[in-house]
CSV table of C-alpha atoms in Angstrom, one decimal:
chain,number,residue,atom,x,y,z
A,23,UNK,CA,65.0,-34.8,-124.3
A,24,UNK,CA,62.7,-35.2,-127.3
A,25,UNK,CA,61.5,-38.6,-128.6
A,26,UNK,CA,60.7,-39.9,-132.1
A,27,UNK,CA,59.2,-43.1,-133.5
A,28,UNK,CA,61.8,-45.6,-135.0
A,29,UNK,CA,60.7,-45.5,-138.6
A,30,UNK,CA,57.0,-46.3,-138.8
A,31,UNK,CA,57.1,-48.7,-135.9
A,32,UNK,CA,55.4,-48.0,-132.6
A,33,UNK,CA,58.8,-47.9,-130.8
A,34,UNK,CA,59.8,-44.5,-129.4
A,35,UNK,CA,63.5,-43.7,-129.0
A,36,UNK,CA,65.3,-40.7,-127.6
A,37,UNK,CA,66.4,-38.2,-130.3
A,38,UNK,CA,69.9,-38.6,-129.0
A,39,UNK,CA,71.1,-42.1,-128.1
A,40,UNK,CA,74.2,-43.1,-126.3
A,41,UNK,CA,76.7,-45.5,-128.0
A,42,UNK,CA,79.8,-47.1,-126.8
A,43,UNK,CA,81.7,-48.2,-129.9
A,44,UNK,CA,85.1,-46.7,-129.1
A,45,UNK,CA,84.9,-45.9,-125.4
A,46,UNK,CA,83.6,-48.6,-123.1
A,47,UNK,CA,86.0,-51.5,-122.4
A,48,UNK,CA,88.9,-49.8,-124.3
A,49,UNK,CA,89.4,-46.1,-124.3
A,50,UNK,CA,88.0,-45.2,-120.8
A,51,UNK,CA,88.0,-47.1,-117.5
A,52,UNK,CA,84.8,-48.6,-116.3
A,53,UNK,CA,84.1,-46.0,-113.6
A,54,UNK,CA,84.3,-43.3,-116.3
A,55,UNK,CA,82.1,-45.3,-118.6
A,56,UNK,CA,79.5,-45.8,-115.9
A,57,UNK,CA,79.6,-42.0,-115.1
A,58,UNK,CA,78.9,-41.3,-118.8
A,59,UNK,CA,75.9,-43.7,-118.8
A,60,UNK,CA,74.6,-42.1,-115.7
A,61,UNK,CA,75.0,-38.7,-117.3
A,62,UNK,CA,73.0,-39.9,-120.3
A,63,UNK,CA,70.2,-41.3,-118.1
A,64,UNK,CA,70.1,-38.0,-116.1
A,65,UNK,CA,69.8,-36.1,-119.4
A,66,UNK,CA,66.8,-38.1,-120.4
A,67,UNK,CA,68.5,-40.5,-122.9
A,68,UNK,CA,66.7,-43.9,-122.9
A,69,UNK,CA,68.2,-45.4,-126.0
A,70,UNK,CA,71.6,-47.2,-125.8
A,71,UNK,CA,73.5,-48.7,-128.7
A,72,UNK,CA,76.3,-51.2,-128.6
A,73,UNK,CA,77.6,-54.3,-130.5
A,74,UNK,CA,79.1,-57.6,-129.6
A,75,UNK,CA,82.4,-56.8,-131.3
A,76,UNK,CA,83.0,-53.5,-129.5
A,77,UNK,CA,86.2,-53.9,-127.4
A,78,UNK,CA,86.1,-57.6,-128.0
A,79,UNK,CA,82.6,-58.0,-126.3
A,80,UNK,CA,83.7,-55.9,-123.3
A,81,UNK,CA,81.6,-53.0,-124.3
A,82,UNK,CA,78.4,-55.0,-123.9
A,83,UNK,CA,79.6,-56.1,-120.5
A,84,UNK,CA,80.3,-52.6,-119.3
A,85,UNK,CA,76.9,-51.3,-120.6
A,86,UNK,CA,75.1,-54.3,-119.0
A,87,UNK,CA,76.6,-53.5,-115.6
A,88,UNK,CA,75.9,-49.8,-115.9
A,89,UNK,CA,72.2,-50.4,-116.7
A,90,UNK,CA,71.7,-53.4,-114.5
A,91,UNK,CA,69.6,-51.7,-111.8
A,92,UNK,CA,67.6,-49.4,-114.2
A,93,UNK,CA,63.9,-50.1,-115.0
A,94,UNK,CA,64.3,-52.3,-118.1
A,95,UNK,CA,60.9,-51.3,-119.5
A,96,UNK,CA,62.1,-47.7,-119.5
A,97,UNK,CA,65.1,-48.4,-121.8
A,98,UNK,CA,65.7,-49.2,-125.4
A,99,UNK,CA,68.8,-51.4,-125.7
A,100,UNK,CA,70.3,-52.1,-129.1
A,101,UNK,CA,73.1,-54.4,-130.2
A,102,UNK,CA,74.5,-55.9,-133.3
A,103,UNK,CA,75.9,-59.0,-134.9
A,104,UNK,CA,78.3,-59.7,-137.8
A,105,UNK,CA,82.0,-59.0,-136.9
A,106,UNK,CA,84.2,-61.7,-135.5
A,107,UNK,CA,83.8,-62.4,-131.7
A,108,UNK,CA,86.1,-65.4,-131.6
A,109,UNK,CA,88.8,-67.4,-133.4
A,110,UNK,CA,86.6,-69.9,-135.2
A,111,UNK,CA,85.4,-69.9,-138.8
A,112,UNK,CA,81.8,-69.6,-137.6
A,113,UNK,CA,82.4,-66.8,-135.0
A,114,UNK,CA,81.5,-64.2,-137.5
A,115,UNK,CA,79.0,-63.3,-140.2
A,116,UNK,CA,75.2,-63.7,-140.4
A,117,UNK,CA,74.9,-67.5,-140.6
A,118,UNK,CA,72.1,-69.0,-138.5
A,119,UNK,CA,74.8,-70.6,-136.2
A,120,UNK,CA,76.5,-67.3,-135.5
A,121,UNK,CA,73.3,-65.3,-135.0
A,122,UNK,CA,71.8,-67.8,-132.6
A,123,UNK,CA,75.0,-68.0,-130.6
A,124,UNK,CA,75.6,-64.3,-130.7
A,125,UNK,CA,72.2,-63.2,-129.4
A,126,UNK,CA,72.6,-65.5,-126.4
A,127,UNK,CA,76.1,-64.1,-125.7
A,128,UNK,CA,74.8,-60.5,-126.0
A,129,UNK,CA,71.9,-61.1,-123.7
A,130,UNK,CA,74.2,-62.6,-121.1
A,131,UNK,CA,76.7,-59.7,-121.2
A,132,UNK,CA,73.9,-57.1,-121.3
A,133,UNK,CA,72.2,-58.8,-118.3
A,134,UNK,CA,68.8,-58.7,-120.0
A,135,UNK,CA,66.3,-61.2,-121.3
A,136,UNK,CA,65.8,-59.3,-124.6
A,137,UNK,CA,67.1,-56.5,-126.7
A,138,UNK,CA,64.8,-53.9,-128.2
A,139,UNK,CA,66.6,-53.9,-131.5
A,140,UNK,CA,69.0,-56.5,-133.0
A,141,UNK,CA,71.0,-55.3,-136.0
A,142,UNK,CA,72.9,-56.9,-138.8
A,143,UNK,CA,76.2,-55.0,-138.4
A,144,UNK,CA,77.1,-55.4,-142.1
A,145,UNK,CA,75.6,-57.2,-145.1
A,146,UNK,CA,77.0,-60.8,-145.3
A,147,UNK,CA,77.9,-61.6,-148.9
A,148,UNK,CA,78.8,-65.2,-147.9
A,149,UNK,CA,75.5,-66.2,-146.4
A,150,UNK,CA,72.1,-66.5,-148.2
A,151,UNK,CA,69.9,-63.6,-147.1
A,152,UNK,CA,67.1,-66.0,-146.6
A,153,UNK,CA,69.1,-67.9,-144.0
A,154,UNK,CA,69.9,-64.7,-142.2
A,155,UNK,CA,66.4,-63.4,-142.1
A,156,UNK,CA,64.9,-66.7,-141.0
A,157,UNK,CA,67.4,-66.7,-138.1
A,158,UNK,CA,66.4,-63.2,-137.2
A,159,UNK,CA,62.7,-64.3,-137.3
A,160,UNK,CA,63.5,-67.0,-134.8
A,161,UNK,CA,65.2,-64.5,-132.6
A,162,UNK,CA,62.2,-62.3,-132.7
A,163,UNK,CA,59.6,-65.0,-132.3
A,164,UNK,CA,61.5,-66.4,-129.3
A,165,UNK,CA,61.2,-63.0,-127.6
A,166,UNK,CA,65.0,-62.3,-127.6
A,167,UNK,CA,64.6,-59.2,-129.7
A,168,UNK,CA,61.6,-57.0,-130.4
A,169,UNK,CA,62.7,-55.4,-133.7
A,170,UNK,CA,65.3,-56.0,-136.4
A,171,UNK,CA,67.6,-53.5,-138.0
A,172,UNK,CA,70.6,-53.3,-140.4
A,173,UNK,CA,73.8,-51.2,-140.4
A,174,UNK,CA,75.6,-49.9,-143.5
A,175,UNK,CA,73.4,-51.8,-145.9
A,176,UNK,CA,72.8,-50.4,-149.4
A,177,UNK,CA,69.3,-49.5,-150.5
A,178,UNK,CA,68.9,-52.6,-152.7
A,179,UNK,CA,69.9,-54.8,-149.8
A,180,UNK,CA,67.4,-53.1,-147.5
A,181,UNK,CA,64.6,-53.6,-150.0
A,182,UNK,CA,65.3,-57.3,-150.4
A,183,UNK,CA,65.5,-57.8,-146.6
A,184,UNK,CA,62.3,-55.9,-146.1
A,185,UNK,CA,60.4,-58.1,-148.5
A,186,UNK,CA,61.7,-61.2,-146.6
A,187,UNK,CA,60.9,-59.7,-143.3
A,188,UNK,CA,57.3,-59.1,-144.3
A,189,UNK,CA,57.0,-62.7,-145.4
A,190,UNK,CA,58.4,-63.9,-142.1
A,191,UNK,CA,56.2,-61.4,-140.1
A,192,UNK,CA,59.0,-59.7,-138.3
A,193,UNK,CA,59.5,-55.9,-138.0
A,194,UNK,CA,62.6,-54.6,-139.9
A,195,UNK,CA,62.4,-51.0,-138.7
A,196,UNK,CA,65.8,-49.4,-138.9
A,197,UNK,CA,69.1,-48.6,-140.7
A,198,UNK,CA,72.2,-47.5,-138.8
A,199,UNK,CA,74.5,-45.6,-141.2
A,200,UNK,CA,77.3,-43.1,-140.9
A,201,UNK,CA,75.8,-39.6,-141.4
A,202,UNK,CA,77.0,-36.1,-140.9
A,203,UNK,CA,77.4,-32.7,-142.7
A,204,UNK,CA,80.5,-34.2,-144.3
A,205,UNK,CA,79.2,-37.7,-145.0
A,206,UNK,CA,75.9,-37.8,-146.8
A,207,UNK,CA,76.0,-41.0,-148.8
A,208,UNK,CA,72.6,-42.1,-147.5
A,209,UNK,CA,70.7,-39.2,-148.9
A,210,UNK,CA,70.2,-40.2,-152.5
A,211,UNK,CA,69.2,-43.9,-152.1
A,212,UNK,CA,69.0,-45.2,-148.6
A,213,UNK,CA,66.9,-42.5,-147.1
A,214,UNK,CA,64.2,-42.5,-150.0
A,215,UNK,CA,64.1,-46.3,-149.8
A,216,UNK,CA,63.8,-46.2,-146.0
A,217,UNK,CA,61.0,-43.6,-146.1
A,218,UNK,CA,59.1,-45.8,-148.6
A,219,UNK,CA,59.5,-48.9,-146.5
A,220,UNK,CA,59.0,-47.4,-143.1
A,221,UNK,CA,62.6,-47.6,-141.7
A,222,UNK,CA,64.2,-44.9,-139.6
A,223,UNK,CA,67.8,-44.0,-139.5
A,224,UNK,CA,69.9,-44.3,-136.3
A,225,UNK,CA,72.9,-42.4,-137.4
A,226,UNK,CA,76.5,-42.8,-136.1
A,227,UNK,CA,79.3,-40.4,-136.2
A,228,UNK,CA,77.2,-37.2,-136.5
A,229,UNK,CA,80.3,-35.2,-135.5
A,230,UNK,CA,82.5,-37.0,-138.1
A,231,UNK,CA,84.6,-38.6,-135.4
A,232,UNK,CA,84.9,-35.3,-133.5
A,233,UNK,CA,86.1,-33.3,-136.5
A,234,UNK,CA,82.9,-31.2,-136.5
A,235,UNK,CA,83.5,-30.2,-132.9
A,236,UNK,CA,86.1,-27.8,-134.3
A,237,UNK,CA,88.9,-28.9,-132.0
A,238,UNK,CA,91.1,-30.0,-134.9
A,239,UNK,CA,92.7,-27.0,-136.5
A,240,UNK,CA,94.3,-26.7,-140.0
A,241,UNK,CA,98.0,-26.7,-140.0
A,242,UNK,CA,98.3,-27.9,-136.4
A,243,UNK,CA,98.9,-31.3,-134.9
A,244,UNK,CA,95.8,-33.0,-133.3
A,245,UNK,CA,95.4,-32.0,-129.6
A,246,UNK,CA,97.1,-34.3,-127.1
A,247,UNK,CA,94.8,-37.0,-125.9
A,248,UNK,CA,92.3,-36.6,-128.7
A,249,UNK,CA,90.8,-39.4,-130.8
A,250,UNK,CA,93.2,-38.7,-133.6
A,251,UNK,CA,96.2,-39.5,-131.4
A,252,UNK,CA,94.8,-42.8,-129.9
A,253,UNK,CA,95.0,-45.9,-132.1
A,254,UNK,CA,92.5,-47.6,-129.7
A,255,UNK,CA,89.9,-44.9,-130.3
A,256,UNK,CA,89.8,-44.8,-134.1
A,257,UNK,CA,92.8,-42.7,-135.1
A,258,UNK,CA,93.0,-44.5,-138.5
A,259,UNK,CA,89.3,-44.0,-139.1
A,260,UNK,CA,89.4,-40.2,-138.4
A,261,UNK,CA,92.4,-39.7,-140.7
A,262,UNK,CA,90.3,-39.1,-143.8
A,263,UNK,CA,88.9,-35.9,-142.3
A,264,UNK,CA,92.2,-34.4,-141.1
A,265,UNK,CA,93.1,-32.5,-144.2
A,266,UNK,CA,93.6,-28.7,-144.2
A,267,UNK,CA,90.8,-28.3,-146.7
A,268,UNK,CA,88.3,-30.0,-144.5
A,269,UNK,CA,89.5,-28.5,-141.3
A,270,UNK,CA,89.5,-25.0,-142.8
A,271,UNK,CA,85.9,-25.3,-143.9
A,272,UNK,CA,84.9,-26.8,-140.5
A,273,UNK,CA,86.3,-23.7,-138.8
A,274,UNK,CA,84.1,-21.5,-141.1
A,275,UNK,CA,81.1,-23.1,-139.4
A,276,UNK,CA,82.0,-21.6,-136.1
A,277,UNK,CA,80.2,-18.2,-136.7
A,278,UNK,CA,77.1,-20.1,-137.8
A,279,UNK,CA,77.2,-22.1,-134.5
A,280,UNK,CA,77.6,-18.9,-132.6
A,281,UNK,CA,74.7,-17.4,-134.5
A,282,UNK,CA,72.5,-20.3,-133.5
A,283,UNK,CA,73.6,-20.2,-129.9
A,284,UNK,CA,75.2,-23.6,-130.1
A,285,UNK,CA,78.6,-25.2,-129.7
A,286,UNK,CA,80.1,-26.7,-132.8
A,287,UNK,CA,79.3,-30.2,-131.5
A,288,UNK,CA,75.7,-29.3,-130.8
A,289,UNK,CA,75.3,-27.8,-134.3
A,290,UNK,CA,76.6,-31.0,-135.9
A,291,UNK,CA,74.2,-33.2,-133.9
A,292,UNK,CA,71.3,-30.9,-134.4
A,293,UNK,CA,72.0,-30.9,-138.2
A,294,UNK,CA,71.5,-34.6,-138.6
A,295,UNK,CA,68.3,-34.4,-136.6
A,296,UNK,CA,66.8,-32.0,-139.2
A,297,UNK,CA,66.4,-34.9,-141.5
A,298,UNK,CA,62.9,-36.3,-140.8
A,299,UNK,CA,64.0,-39.8,-141.6
A,300,UNK,CA,66.6,-39.7,-138.8
A,301,UNK,CA,65.0,-41.2,-135.6
A,302,UNK,CA,68.1,-40.9,-133.4
A,303,UNK,CA,71.6,-39.6,-133.5
A,304,UNK,CA,74.2,-41.7,-131.6
A,305,UNK,CA,76.7,-39.8,-129.4
A,306,UNK,CA,79.7,-41.3,-127.5
A,307,UNK,CA,81.6,-39.8,-124.7
A,308,UNK,CA,84.7,-40.3,-122.5
A,309,UNK,CA,83.6,-37.7,-120.0
A,310,UNK,CA,80.1,-36.9,-118.6
A,311,UNK,CA,80.4,-33.2,-119.5
A,312,UNK,CA,80.5,-34.3,-123.2
A,313,UNK,CA,77.1,-35.9,-122.8
A,314,UNK,CA,75.7,-32.9,-121.1
A,315,UNK,CA,76.9,-30.7,-123.9
A,316,UNK,CA,75.7,-32.9,-126.8
A,317,UNK,CA,72.2,-33.5,-125.5
A,318,UNK,CA,71.5,-29.8,-125.8
A,319,UNK,CA,71.1,-30.5,-129.6
A,320,UNK,CA,67.8,-32.3,-128.9
A,321,UNK,CA,64.7,-30.4,-130.0
A,322,UNK,CA,66.8,-27.7,-131.8
A,323,UNK,CA,65.3,-26.4,-135.1
A,324,UNK,CA,67.7,-24.9,-137.6
A,325,UNK,CA,66.2,-22.4,-140.0
A,326,UNK,CA,66.5,-22.8,-143.8
A,327,UNK,CA,69.0,-19.9,-144.2
A,328,UNK,CA,71.3,-21.5,-141.7
A,329,UNK,CA,71.1,-24.9,-143.4
A,330,UNK,CA,71.8,-23.3,-146.7
A,331,UNK,CA,74.8,-21.5,-145.3
A,332,UNK,CA,76.2,-24.8,-143.9
A,333,UNK,CA,75.8,-26.4,-147.2
A,334,UNK,CA,77.6,-23.7,-149.0
A,335,UNK,CA,80.6,-24.0,-146.7
A,336,UNK,CA,81.0,-27.8,-146.6
A,337,UNK,CA,79.8,-28.8,-150.1
A,338,UNK,CA,83.3,-29.0,-151.7
A,339,UNK,CA,84.4,-31.5,-149.0
A,340,UNK,CA,81.2,-33.4,-148.6
A,341,UNK,CA,81.0,-37.1,-149.7
A,342,UNK,CA,77.7,-38.0,-151.3
A,343,UNK,CA,78.5,-41.1,-153.5
A,344,UNK,CA,76.1,-43.9,-152.4
A,345,UNK,CA,78.7,-46.4,-153.5
A,346,UNK,CA,80.7,-45.4,-150.5
A,347,UNK,CA,78.3,-47.2,-148.2
A,348,UNK,CA,80.8,-49.2,-146.1
A,349,UNK,CA,81.9,-52.6,-147.3
A,350,UNK,CA,82.6,-55.4,-144.7
A,351,UNK,CA,86.3,-54.7,-144.8
A,352,UNK,CA,86.1,-51.1,-143.7
A,353,UNK,CA,85.1,-50.9,-140.0
A,354,UNK,CA,83.9,-53.0,-137.0
């Protein structure tokens, strides 16, 4: 495993981090989830990403139990706050009340006294940013989180939050956006702003929900048991990629993966890690062998000719519009 600084902070994270958005507490049983976490640890992954909303808080519980007997100082544990975690009007968003209650709930479920990174899971248009950042400052100053990050925030929002973070003397160090060969909306605005301000990207869905693994074929139904056939594991979310045009172009990447000595999945993960502003790429898994396969992308260097060939294949189906940064309605 290779390691990178998270932005310009002193925190080192594994190039590949393990996330449990869709799997733990919902798609796979706990024994399988723990086996995947064990595979990640065995592969040298030290960075684990979750959120209070995943599987209705169950994902944090599963991860907490899986990591309970590991040396805490040797791990980087990340979680997030924003999406509803209860039926009440204040069980959501980035109000002071919800942040303070949510960090305590997350720490309890994760079985830890602190998280290394506490992230705003979306921008909250209904709460003053000053209130949100002051609450985050109290979380940091109380020792419940070491660093602060955001997820799916636009460049202008990141800039405003960063200015407040400096005033409040707290480290806003990261952005967690969707990023893959097919989804590049961060490249024109979020990445340059983050580079300027010292934030690193912790990217999710580097395989475009599994589409870039090459297992979905044009003109054919999704394989039985795949994510595209399971409503609990994001079938609606993956649907935008399941067009014959996209799938045909993805299949054209296979010779390039072979040329690089990589699987399709490894090529996809390695591709996002070529961006120097990416600190870590989040992978998920329902089986340990998926972890063992994906971690082989760490440390891979793709040459300029290969990157150019990838661009030529996928450019017609690539999304680059920065306005497509996700709104609060689009995904938990």
